[in-house]
Short mmCIF file of C-alpha atoms in Angstrom, two decimals:
data_model
loop_
_atom_site.label_atom_id
_atom_site.label_comp_id
_atom_site.label_asym_id
_atom_site.label_seq_id
_atom_site.Cartn_x
_atom_site.Cartn_y
_atom_site.Cartn_z
CA MET A 1 121.00 102.64 141.79
CA ILE A 2 117.71 100.63 141.19
CA GLY A 3 116.72 102.70 138.40
CA LYS A 4 119.98 101.98 136.50
CA LEU A 5 119.90 98.21 137.36
CA LYS A 6 116.73 98.08 135.78
CA GLN A 7 117.75 99.96 132.75
CA ASN A 8 120.93 97.40 132.48
CA LEU A 9 118.30 94.73 132.83
CA LEU A 10 116.17 96.10 129.82
CA VAL A 11 119.25 96.65 127.65
CA ALA A 12 120.03 93.03 128.36
CA CYS A 13 116.75 91.49 127.62
CA LEU A 14 116.46 93.84 123.94
CA VAL A 15 120.53 92.45 123.02
CA ILE A 16 119.01 88.87 124.07
CA SER A 17 115.55 89.37 122.03
CA SER A 18 117.89 90.57 119.06
CA VAL A 19 120.39 87.94 118.95
CA THR A 20 116.98 85.45 119.45
CA VAL A 21 115.56 86.88 116.26
CA PHE A 22 118.80 86.68 114.36
CA TYR A 23 119.37 82.80 115.23
CA LEU A 24 115.93 81.92 114.72
CA GLY A 25 115.90 83.56 111.21
CA ARG A 26 119.32 82.40 110.34
CA HIS A 27 118.53 78.62 110.82
CA ALA A 28 114.81 77.93 110.82
CA MET A 29 115.01 77.20 107.45
CA GLU A 30 117.98 74.78 107.78
CA CYS A 31 116.78 73.00 110.78
CA HIS A 32 113.55 72.39 108.68
CA HIS A 33 115.49 71.01 106.24
CA ARG A 34 117.77 68.83 108.20
CA PHE A 35 114.53 67.37 109.77
CA GLU A 36 112.79 66.89 105.98
CA GLU A 37 115.99 64.98 104.94
CA ARG A 38 115.62 62.37 107.65
CA SER A 39 111.51 62.20 107.45
CA HIS A 40 112.21 61.94 103.76
CA PRO A 41 115.16 60.21 102.54
CA GLY A 42 116.00 61.76 99.03
CA GLY A 43 113.75 64.68 99.86
CA ILE A 44 113.94 67.21 97.64
CA LEU A 45 114.38 70.39 100.24
CA SER A 46 117.76 72.32 99.66
CA LEU A 47 119.26 75.69 101.05
CA SER A 48 121.29 77.81 99.31
CA ALA A 49 122.63 81.18 99.12
CA VAL A 50 122.20 82.91 95.50
CA GLY A 51 123.20 86.08 94.78
CA GLY A 52 123.23 86.69 98.30
CA SER A 53 119.88 86.12 99.42
CA MET A 54 118.46 82.81 100.63
CA ARG A 55 116.52 80.17 98.26
CA THR A 56 114.57 77.13 99.77
CA THR A 57 112.57 74.39 97.78
CA LEU A 58 109.59 73.26 99.49
CA ARG A 59 107.80 69.84 98.38
CA THR A 60 104.57 71.00 96.82
CA GLY A 61 101.87 67.88 97.36
CA GLN A 62 103.06 64.92 95.67
CA ASN A 63 104.48 66.76 92.09
CA LEU A 64 108.18 66.19 93.14
CA SER A 65 109.42 67.72 89.58
CA THR A 66 107.66 71.18 90.28
CA PRO A 67 109.36 72.07 93.92
CA PHE A 68 108.19 75.78 94.80
CA VAL A 69 111.48 78.21 95.51
CA TYR A 70 111.05 81.15 97.22
CA SER A 71 113.35 84.12 98.42
CA LYS A 72 113.17 87.62 99.82
CA ASP A 73 112.96 88.81 96.14
CA MET A 74 109.75 87.07 95.27
CA PRO A 75 106.73 89.15 94.49
CA LEU A 76 105.13 89.55 98.22
CA ILE A 77 101.77 91.14 98.66
CA PHE A 78 101.11 93.12 102.20
CA ILE A 79 97.66 94.25 103.00
CA GLY A 80 97.18 96.54 106.19
CA GLY A 81 95.18 99.12 107.67
CA VAL A 82 93.37 100.07 111.00
CA PRO A 83 91.19 97.06 111.79
CA ARG A 84 87.67 96.75 111.06
CA SER A 85 88.60 98.59 107.39
CA GLY A 86 88.20 95.82 105.05
CA THR A 87 91.04 93.83 105.40
CA THR A 88 90.02 90.44 105.67
CA LEU A 89 87.59 91.14 102.94
CA MET A 90 90.25 91.95 100.87
CA ARG A 91 92.47 89.07 101.04
CA ALA A 92 89.12 86.79 100.75
CA MET A 93 88.92 88.07 97.34
CA LEU A 94 92.66 87.66 96.61
CA ASP A 95 92.50 84.14 98.16
CA ALA A 96 89.94 83.44 95.98
CA HIS A 97 92.46 83.64 92.65
CA PRO A 98 93.90 80.82 91.98
CA ASP A 99 97.49 82.22 92.01
CA VAL A 100 97.30 84.03 95.41
CA ARG A 101 97.57 83.03 98.66
CA CYS A 102 97.03 85.25 101.59
CA GLY A 103 95.34 83.10 104.40
CA GLU A 104 94.83 83.92 108.27
CA GLU A 105 96.33 86.57 109.92
CA THR A 106 99.58 85.39 111.51
CA ARG A 107 99.80 88.05 114.46
CA VAL A 108 103.42 87.55 114.72
CA ILE A 109 104.51 89.28 112.27
CA PRO A 110 102.97 92.83 113.46
CA ARG A 111 104.84 91.93 116.53
CA ILE A 112 108.09 91.12 115.96
CA LEU A 113 108.07 94.52 113.66
CA ALA A 114 107.04 96.52 116.63
CA MET A 115 109.57 95.25 118.47
CA LYS A 116 112.27 96.18 115.39
CA GLN A 117 110.79 99.60 115.46
CA MET A 118 111.47 99.84 118.95
CA TRP A 119 115.15 98.69 118.94
CA SER A 120 115.64 101.32 116.10
CA ARG A 121 114.02 104.10 117.77
CA SER A 122 116.39 104.13 120.59
CA GLY A 123 119.51 106.07 119.42
CA ARG A 124 121.63 104.19 122.80
CA GLU A 125 120.11 100.57 122.27
CA LYS A 126 121.35 100.83 118.78
CA MET A 127 124.76 101.62 119.81
CA ARG A 128 124.66 98.94 121.90
CA LEU A 129 123.45 96.45 119.49
CA ASP A 130 125.96 97.62 116.90
CA GLU A 131 128.31 97.27 119.65
CA ALA A 132 127.59 93.83 119.90
CA GLY A 133 127.59 92.90 116.40
CA VAL A 134 124.04 92.91 115.78
CA THR A 135 124.17 95.72 113.06
CA ASP A 136 121.27 96.56 111.30
CA GLU A 137 122.54 94.20 108.10
CA VAL A 138 122.24 91.40 110.70
CA LEU A 139 118.58 92.21 111.92
CA ASP A 140 117.54 92.99 108.33
CA ALA A 141 118.70 89.54 107.26
CA ALA A 142 117.18 87.84 110.39
CA MET A 143 114.23 89.83 109.77
CA GLN A 144 113.81 88.71 105.80
CA ALA A 145 114.35 85.25 106.96
CA PHE A 146 112.04 85.02 109.73
CA LEU A 147 108.99 86.91 108.40
CA LEU A 148 109.56 84.90 104.91
CA GLU A 149 109.38 81.70 106.81
CA ILE A 150 106.03 82.34 108.55
CA ILE A 151 104.65 83.69 105.34
CA VAL A 152 105.35 81.00 103.10
CA LYS A 153 105.05 77.97 105.78
CA HIS A 154 101.59 78.71 107.24
CA GLY A 155 99.72 78.13 104.29
CA GLU A 156 99.73 76.66 100.76
CA PRO A 157 102.46 77.29 97.89
CA ALA A 158 101.37 79.91 95.48
CA ASN A 159 102.54 81.77 92.55
CA PHE A 160 102.11 85.10 94.54
CA LEU A 161 102.27 84.96 98.42
CA CYS A 162 100.31 87.36 100.26
CA ASN A 163 100.45 88.63 104.13
CA LYS A 164 97.19 90.08 105.80
CA ASP A 165 98.31 91.55 109.15
CA PRO A 166 96.44 94.93 109.76
CA PHE A 167 99.29 97.17 111.84
CA ALA A 168 102.18 95.18 109.83
CA LEU A 169 101.41 98.23 107.55
CA LYS A 170 102.83 100.46 110.33
CA SER A 171 106.30 99.22 108.91
CA LEU A 172 105.47 99.93 105.52
CA SER A 173 108.54 101.44 104.85
CA TYR A 174 110.99 98.86 106.42
CA LEU A 175 109.17 95.87 104.75
CA ALA A 176 109.72 97.50 101.35
CA LYS A 177 113.46 97.97 102.33
CA ILE A 178 113.57 94.47 102.89
CA PHE A 179 111.71 92.70 100.55
CA PRO A 180 112.31 94.83 97.32
CA ARG A 181 109.87 93.31 95.28
CA ALA A 182 106.90 93.80 97.45
CA LYS A 183 103.84 95.43 96.91
CA PHE A 184 101.43 97.07 99.45
CA VAL A 185 97.48 97.19 99.89
CA LEU A 186 96.46 100.06 102.43
CA MET A 187 92.74 99.62 103.09
CA ILE A 188 91.33 102.95 103.97
CA ARG A 189 87.73 102.97 105.50
CA ASP A 190 85.69 105.73 107.06
CA GLY A 191 86.89 106.21 110.61
CA ARG A 192 83.66 106.72 112.10
CA ALA A 193 82.45 103.20 110.34
CA SER A 194 85.78 101.03 111.28
CA VAL A 195 85.66 102.66 115.18
CA HIS A 196 81.91 101.93 115.60
CA SER A 197 82.44 98.37 114.24
CA MET A 198 85.34 97.69 116.69
CA ILE A 199 83.22 99.04 119.85
CA SER A 200 79.94 97.12 118.40
CA ARG A 201 81.66 93.72 117.93
CA LYS A 202 84.10 94.09 120.88
CA VAL A 203 87.18 93.81 118.85
CA THR A 204 90.04 94.65 121.55
CA ILE A 205 93.15 96.43 120.34
CA ALA A 206 96.13 97.88 122.58
CA GLY A 207 95.86 101.02 123.08
CA PHE A 208 92.32 101.66 122.32
CA ASP A 209 89.65 102.25 124.83
CA LEU A 210 86.60 100.43 123.67
CA GLY A 211 84.26 102.81 125.81
CA SER A 212 85.26 105.96 124.30
CA TYR A 213 84.24 106.64 120.70
CA ARG A 214 86.80 109.82 121.26
CA ASP A 215 89.76 108.03 122.16
CA CYS A 216 89.28 105.18 119.52
CA LEU A 217 88.81 108.12 116.67
CA THR A 218 91.90 109.72 117.63
CA LYS A 219 93.78 106.53 118.16
CA TRP A 220 92.42 105.91 114.48
CA ASN A 221 93.98 109.10 113.07
CA ARG A 222 96.91 108.48 114.52
CA ALA A 223 97.49 105.12 112.86
CA ILE A 224 95.87 105.55 109.42
CA GLU A 225 98.11 108.67 109.19
CA THR A 226 101.10 106.76 110.20
CA MET A 227 100.60 103.87 107.20
CA TYR A 228 98.90 106.29 104.85
CA ASN A 229 102.09 108.81 104.76
CA GLN A 230 104.07 105.53 103.90
CA CYS A 231 101.92 104.40 101.50
CA LEU A 232 102.49 107.82 99.79
CA ALA A 233 106.09 107.94 100.07
CA ALA A 234 106.14 104.41 98.14
CA SER A 235 103.19 105.21 95.78
CA ASP A 236 104.95 103.15 92.99
CA LYS A 237 104.31 100.15 95.48
CA CYS A 238 101.69 101.35 97.36
CA LEU A 239 98.20 100.97 96.18
CA PRO A 240 95.33 102.92 98.82
CA VAL A 241 91.81 101.20 98.58
CA HIS A 242 88.89 102.74 99.93
CA TYR A 243 86.58 100.05 101.59
CA GLU A 244 83.58 101.78 100.43
CA GLN A 245 84.51 102.12 96.68
CA LEU A 246 85.94 98.27 96.82
CA VAL A 247 82.23 97.37 98.24
CA LEU A 248 80.39 99.49 95.81
CA HIS A 249 82.02 98.68 92.67
CA PRO A 250 84.09 95.63 93.50
CA GLU A 251 84.94 94.39 89.56
CA LYS A 252 86.56 98.08 88.80
CA TRP A 253 88.49 97.92 91.83
CA MET A 254 89.81 94.35 91.78
CA ARG A 255 90.75 94.91 88.16
CA THR A 256 92.55 97.92 89.27
CA LEU A 257 94.21 96.11 92.14
CA LEU A 258 95.03 92.88 89.96
CA LYS A 259 96.89 95.43 87.27
CA PHE A 260 98.71 96.96 89.91
CA LEU A 261 100.01 93.79 91.58
CA ASP A 262 101.01 92.24 88.06
CA VAL A 263 98.52 89.40 88.54
CA PRO A 264 96.14 87.98 85.68
CA TRP A 265 92.57 88.77 86.00
CA ASN A 266 90.35 86.30 87.30
CA GLY A 267 86.79 86.53 87.69
CA ALA A 268 86.99 84.28 90.67
CA VAL A 269 87.80 87.24 92.85
CA LEU A 270 84.33 88.41 92.61
CA HIS A 271 82.84 85.26 94.08
CA HIS A 272 85.02 84.45 97.24
CA GLU A 273 81.99 83.34 99.14
CA GLU A 274 81.58 80.61 96.68
CA LEU A 275 84.97 79.21 97.50
CA ILE A 276 85.10 79.16 101.36
CA GLY A 277 86.66 76.14 102.99
CA LYS A 278 87.32 74.45 99.31
CA ALA A 279 90.71 73.58 98.28
CA GLY A 280 92.86 76.27 96.71
CA GLY A 281 90.13 78.55 97.70
CA VAL A 282 89.57 80.84 101.16
CA SER A 283 90.57 79.63 104.21
CA LEU A 284 88.88 81.39 107.35
CA SER A 285 89.32 81.38 110.68
CA LYS A 286 87.12 80.09 113.74
CA VAL A 287 88.36 82.95 115.53
CA GLU A 288 88.66 85.99 113.86
CA ARG A 289 86.06 88.63 114.21
CA SER A 290 85.17 89.19 110.39
CA THR A 291 84.82 85.45 109.60
CA ASP A 292 81.02 85.78 110.11
CA GLN A 293 80.93 88.64 107.42
CA VAL A 294 83.21 87.57 104.74
CA ILE A 295 81.19 84.42 104.25
CA LYS A 296 78.93 86.90 102.13
CA PRO A 297 79.31 88.05 98.97
CA VAL A 298 80.38 91.65 98.43
CA ASN A 299 77.32 93.95 99.70
CA VAL A 300 76.55 97.05 101.19
CA GLU A 301 74.81 95.99 104.54
CA ALA A 302 77.78 97.34 106.63
CA LEU A 303 78.52 100.58 104.94
CA SER A 304 76.57 103.17 107.31
CA LYS A 305 75.94 101.10 110.33
CA TRP A 306 77.83 103.88 112.44
CA VAL A 307 75.15 106.50 111.60
CA GLY A 308 73.33 108.03 114.80
CA LYS A 309 75.37 105.29 117.27
CA ILE A 310 78.11 108.21 117.92
CA PRO A 311 78.09 110.38 121.10
CA PRO A 312 76.57 114.10 119.90
CA ASP A 313 79.91 115.66 121.35
CA VAL A 314 82.22 113.44 119.13
CA VAL A 315 80.04 114.04 116.32
CA ARG A 316 80.21 117.84 117.08
CA ASP A 317 84.31 117.66 117.31
CA MET A 318 84.66 115.18 114.34
CA ALA A 319 86.57 117.40 112.16
CA VAL A 320 89.06 118.24 115.22
CA ILE A 321 88.97 114.57 116.76
CA ALA A 322 89.82 112.90 113.35
CA PRO A 323 91.54 115.38 110.57
CA MET A 324 92.46 112.38 108.58
CA LEU A 325 88.78 111.90 107.24
CA SER A 326 88.97 115.01 105.50
CA ARG A 327 92.50 114.24 104.09
CA LEU A 328 91.16 110.98 102.79
CA GLY A 329 88.15 112.44 101.21
CA TYR A 330 85.07 111.87 103.71
CA ASP A 331 83.09 114.42 105.08
CA PRO A 332 83.45 114.69 108.62
CA HIS A 333 79.98 116.88 109.09
CA ALA A 334 78.46 113.91 106.91
CA ASN A 335 75.23 112.30 108.58
CA PRO A 336 74.64 110.15 106.89
CA PRO A 337 77.39 110.08 104.33
CA ASN A 338 77.21 109.57 100.75
CA TYR A 339 79.57 106.95 99.55
CA GLY A 340 78.23 106.35 96.19
CA GLN A 341 75.63 103.94 94.16
CA PRO A 342 76.67 100.37 94.24
CA ASP A 343 76.82 98.10 91.12
CA PRO A 344 73.71 95.88 90.25
CA ARG A 345 75.63 92.91 91.20
CA VAL A 346 76.04 94.22 94.69
CA LEU A 347 72.66 95.42 95.23
CA ASP A 348 71.59 91.88 94.24
CA ASN A 349 73.91 90.36 96.77
CA THR A 350 72.43 92.80 99.33
CA ARG A 351 68.85 91.60 98.81
CA ARG A 352 70.12 88.00 99.45
CA VAL A 353 72.24 88.76 102.19
CA TYR A 354 69.10 90.32 103.95
CA LYS A 355 67.12 87.31 103.08
CA GLY A 356 69.51 85.31 104.97
CA GLU A 357 70.94 83.32 102.36
CA PHE A 358 74.41 83.09 104.00
CA GLN A 359 75.03 81.11 107.17
CA LEU A 360 78.07 80.31 109.05
CA PRO A 361 79.05 76.60 107.53
CA ASP A 362 79.28 73.76 109.99
CA PHE A 363 83.12 73.91 110.35
CA LEU A 364 83.12 77.50 111.20
CA LYS A 365 80.59 77.44 113.85
CA GLU A 366 82.92 77.22 116.82
CA GLN A 367 83.55 80.80 116.00
CA SER A 368 80.20 81.99 117.29
CA GLN A 369 81.40 80.62 120.91
CA MET A 370 84.45 82.31 120.71
CA GLN A 371 83.03 85.09 119.91
CA LYS A 372 81.40 85.31 123.19
CA SER A 373 84.66 86.27 125.14
CA PRO A 374 86.56 88.98 124.32
CA GLU A 375 89.43 88.51 121.69
CA LYS A 376 93.02 88.72 122.97
CA PRO A 377 94.42 92.75 121.73
CA ASN A 378 95.67 93.03 118.21
CA PRO A 379 99.04 94.58 118.68
CA SER A 380 99.42 98.19 118.11
#
């Protein structure tokens, strides 16, 4: 009896959540529009349905003659991967491009996507939602509006808007469905390096036991397999980028990436560290764990820090614990590995990093205090 009551309560909560997401997405832009009209008489914000999709114009600075228009059909960019795989470096390099804006992690997007996945996986829950009129079409429209509102409004307008929430790419197939012109960048890194980084820097991730290399490598394997399989299934929309190769050969890989994204080449992407904190440049968060690393130019300092740090029994069983290493082109038995030789510019950057030329700017110094306390878990 008690079990049935709990089940009914859970179903009720899920239905309420579904309806809430729908109305948030459906009415968020309309409410914002009405508020702006009251605050700015004769303002330019408008909301209309065009070809079955929502379009909104947004004031861009003081130039009222060039409103910013966005819809689900715009060319969005999603960057993802297992945390500590170079996603922040990638978004910082893209943020340096004058036509691209990524910004900090929203943390909201992977959570709402995980909730949507949960509803879809339960046959009984889907039946109840359909019966209540909360169909896939209703949820998809609500998710489109909600996610787009977050991506657009949490930063400045740009020709290409980009989102970097690592685990959002666990829902790559769904995102490709609701945003038909979106493209995806899957950051891939040697799982041993990713896991050592999250453990040594105490980056808590839901479901990962930071006291166990074995557990974290197992969870890394599961997460990257999920994202990689979806990336391969959408190969015309998803580009896998190995962190090691991006670091060793940044110009080659940024040219490849920008061509894939249909973004014109701009050499600023090779000098993101020069644009940190500048207008139209790279905005960094005081509380993200990668901030103190991406203030530096592209360098090889972090490539092999994991060597000699993993327990011997885990090293011995590596091929079994993390079979995705081999599938992704890494040798599970190589300690240290041979990732390749860096470009001369990268070598020079690395020398400058070792000399201590790059320090945390004053406006980001609060981060050092934040890092003394554990970070709240990232959603899985």
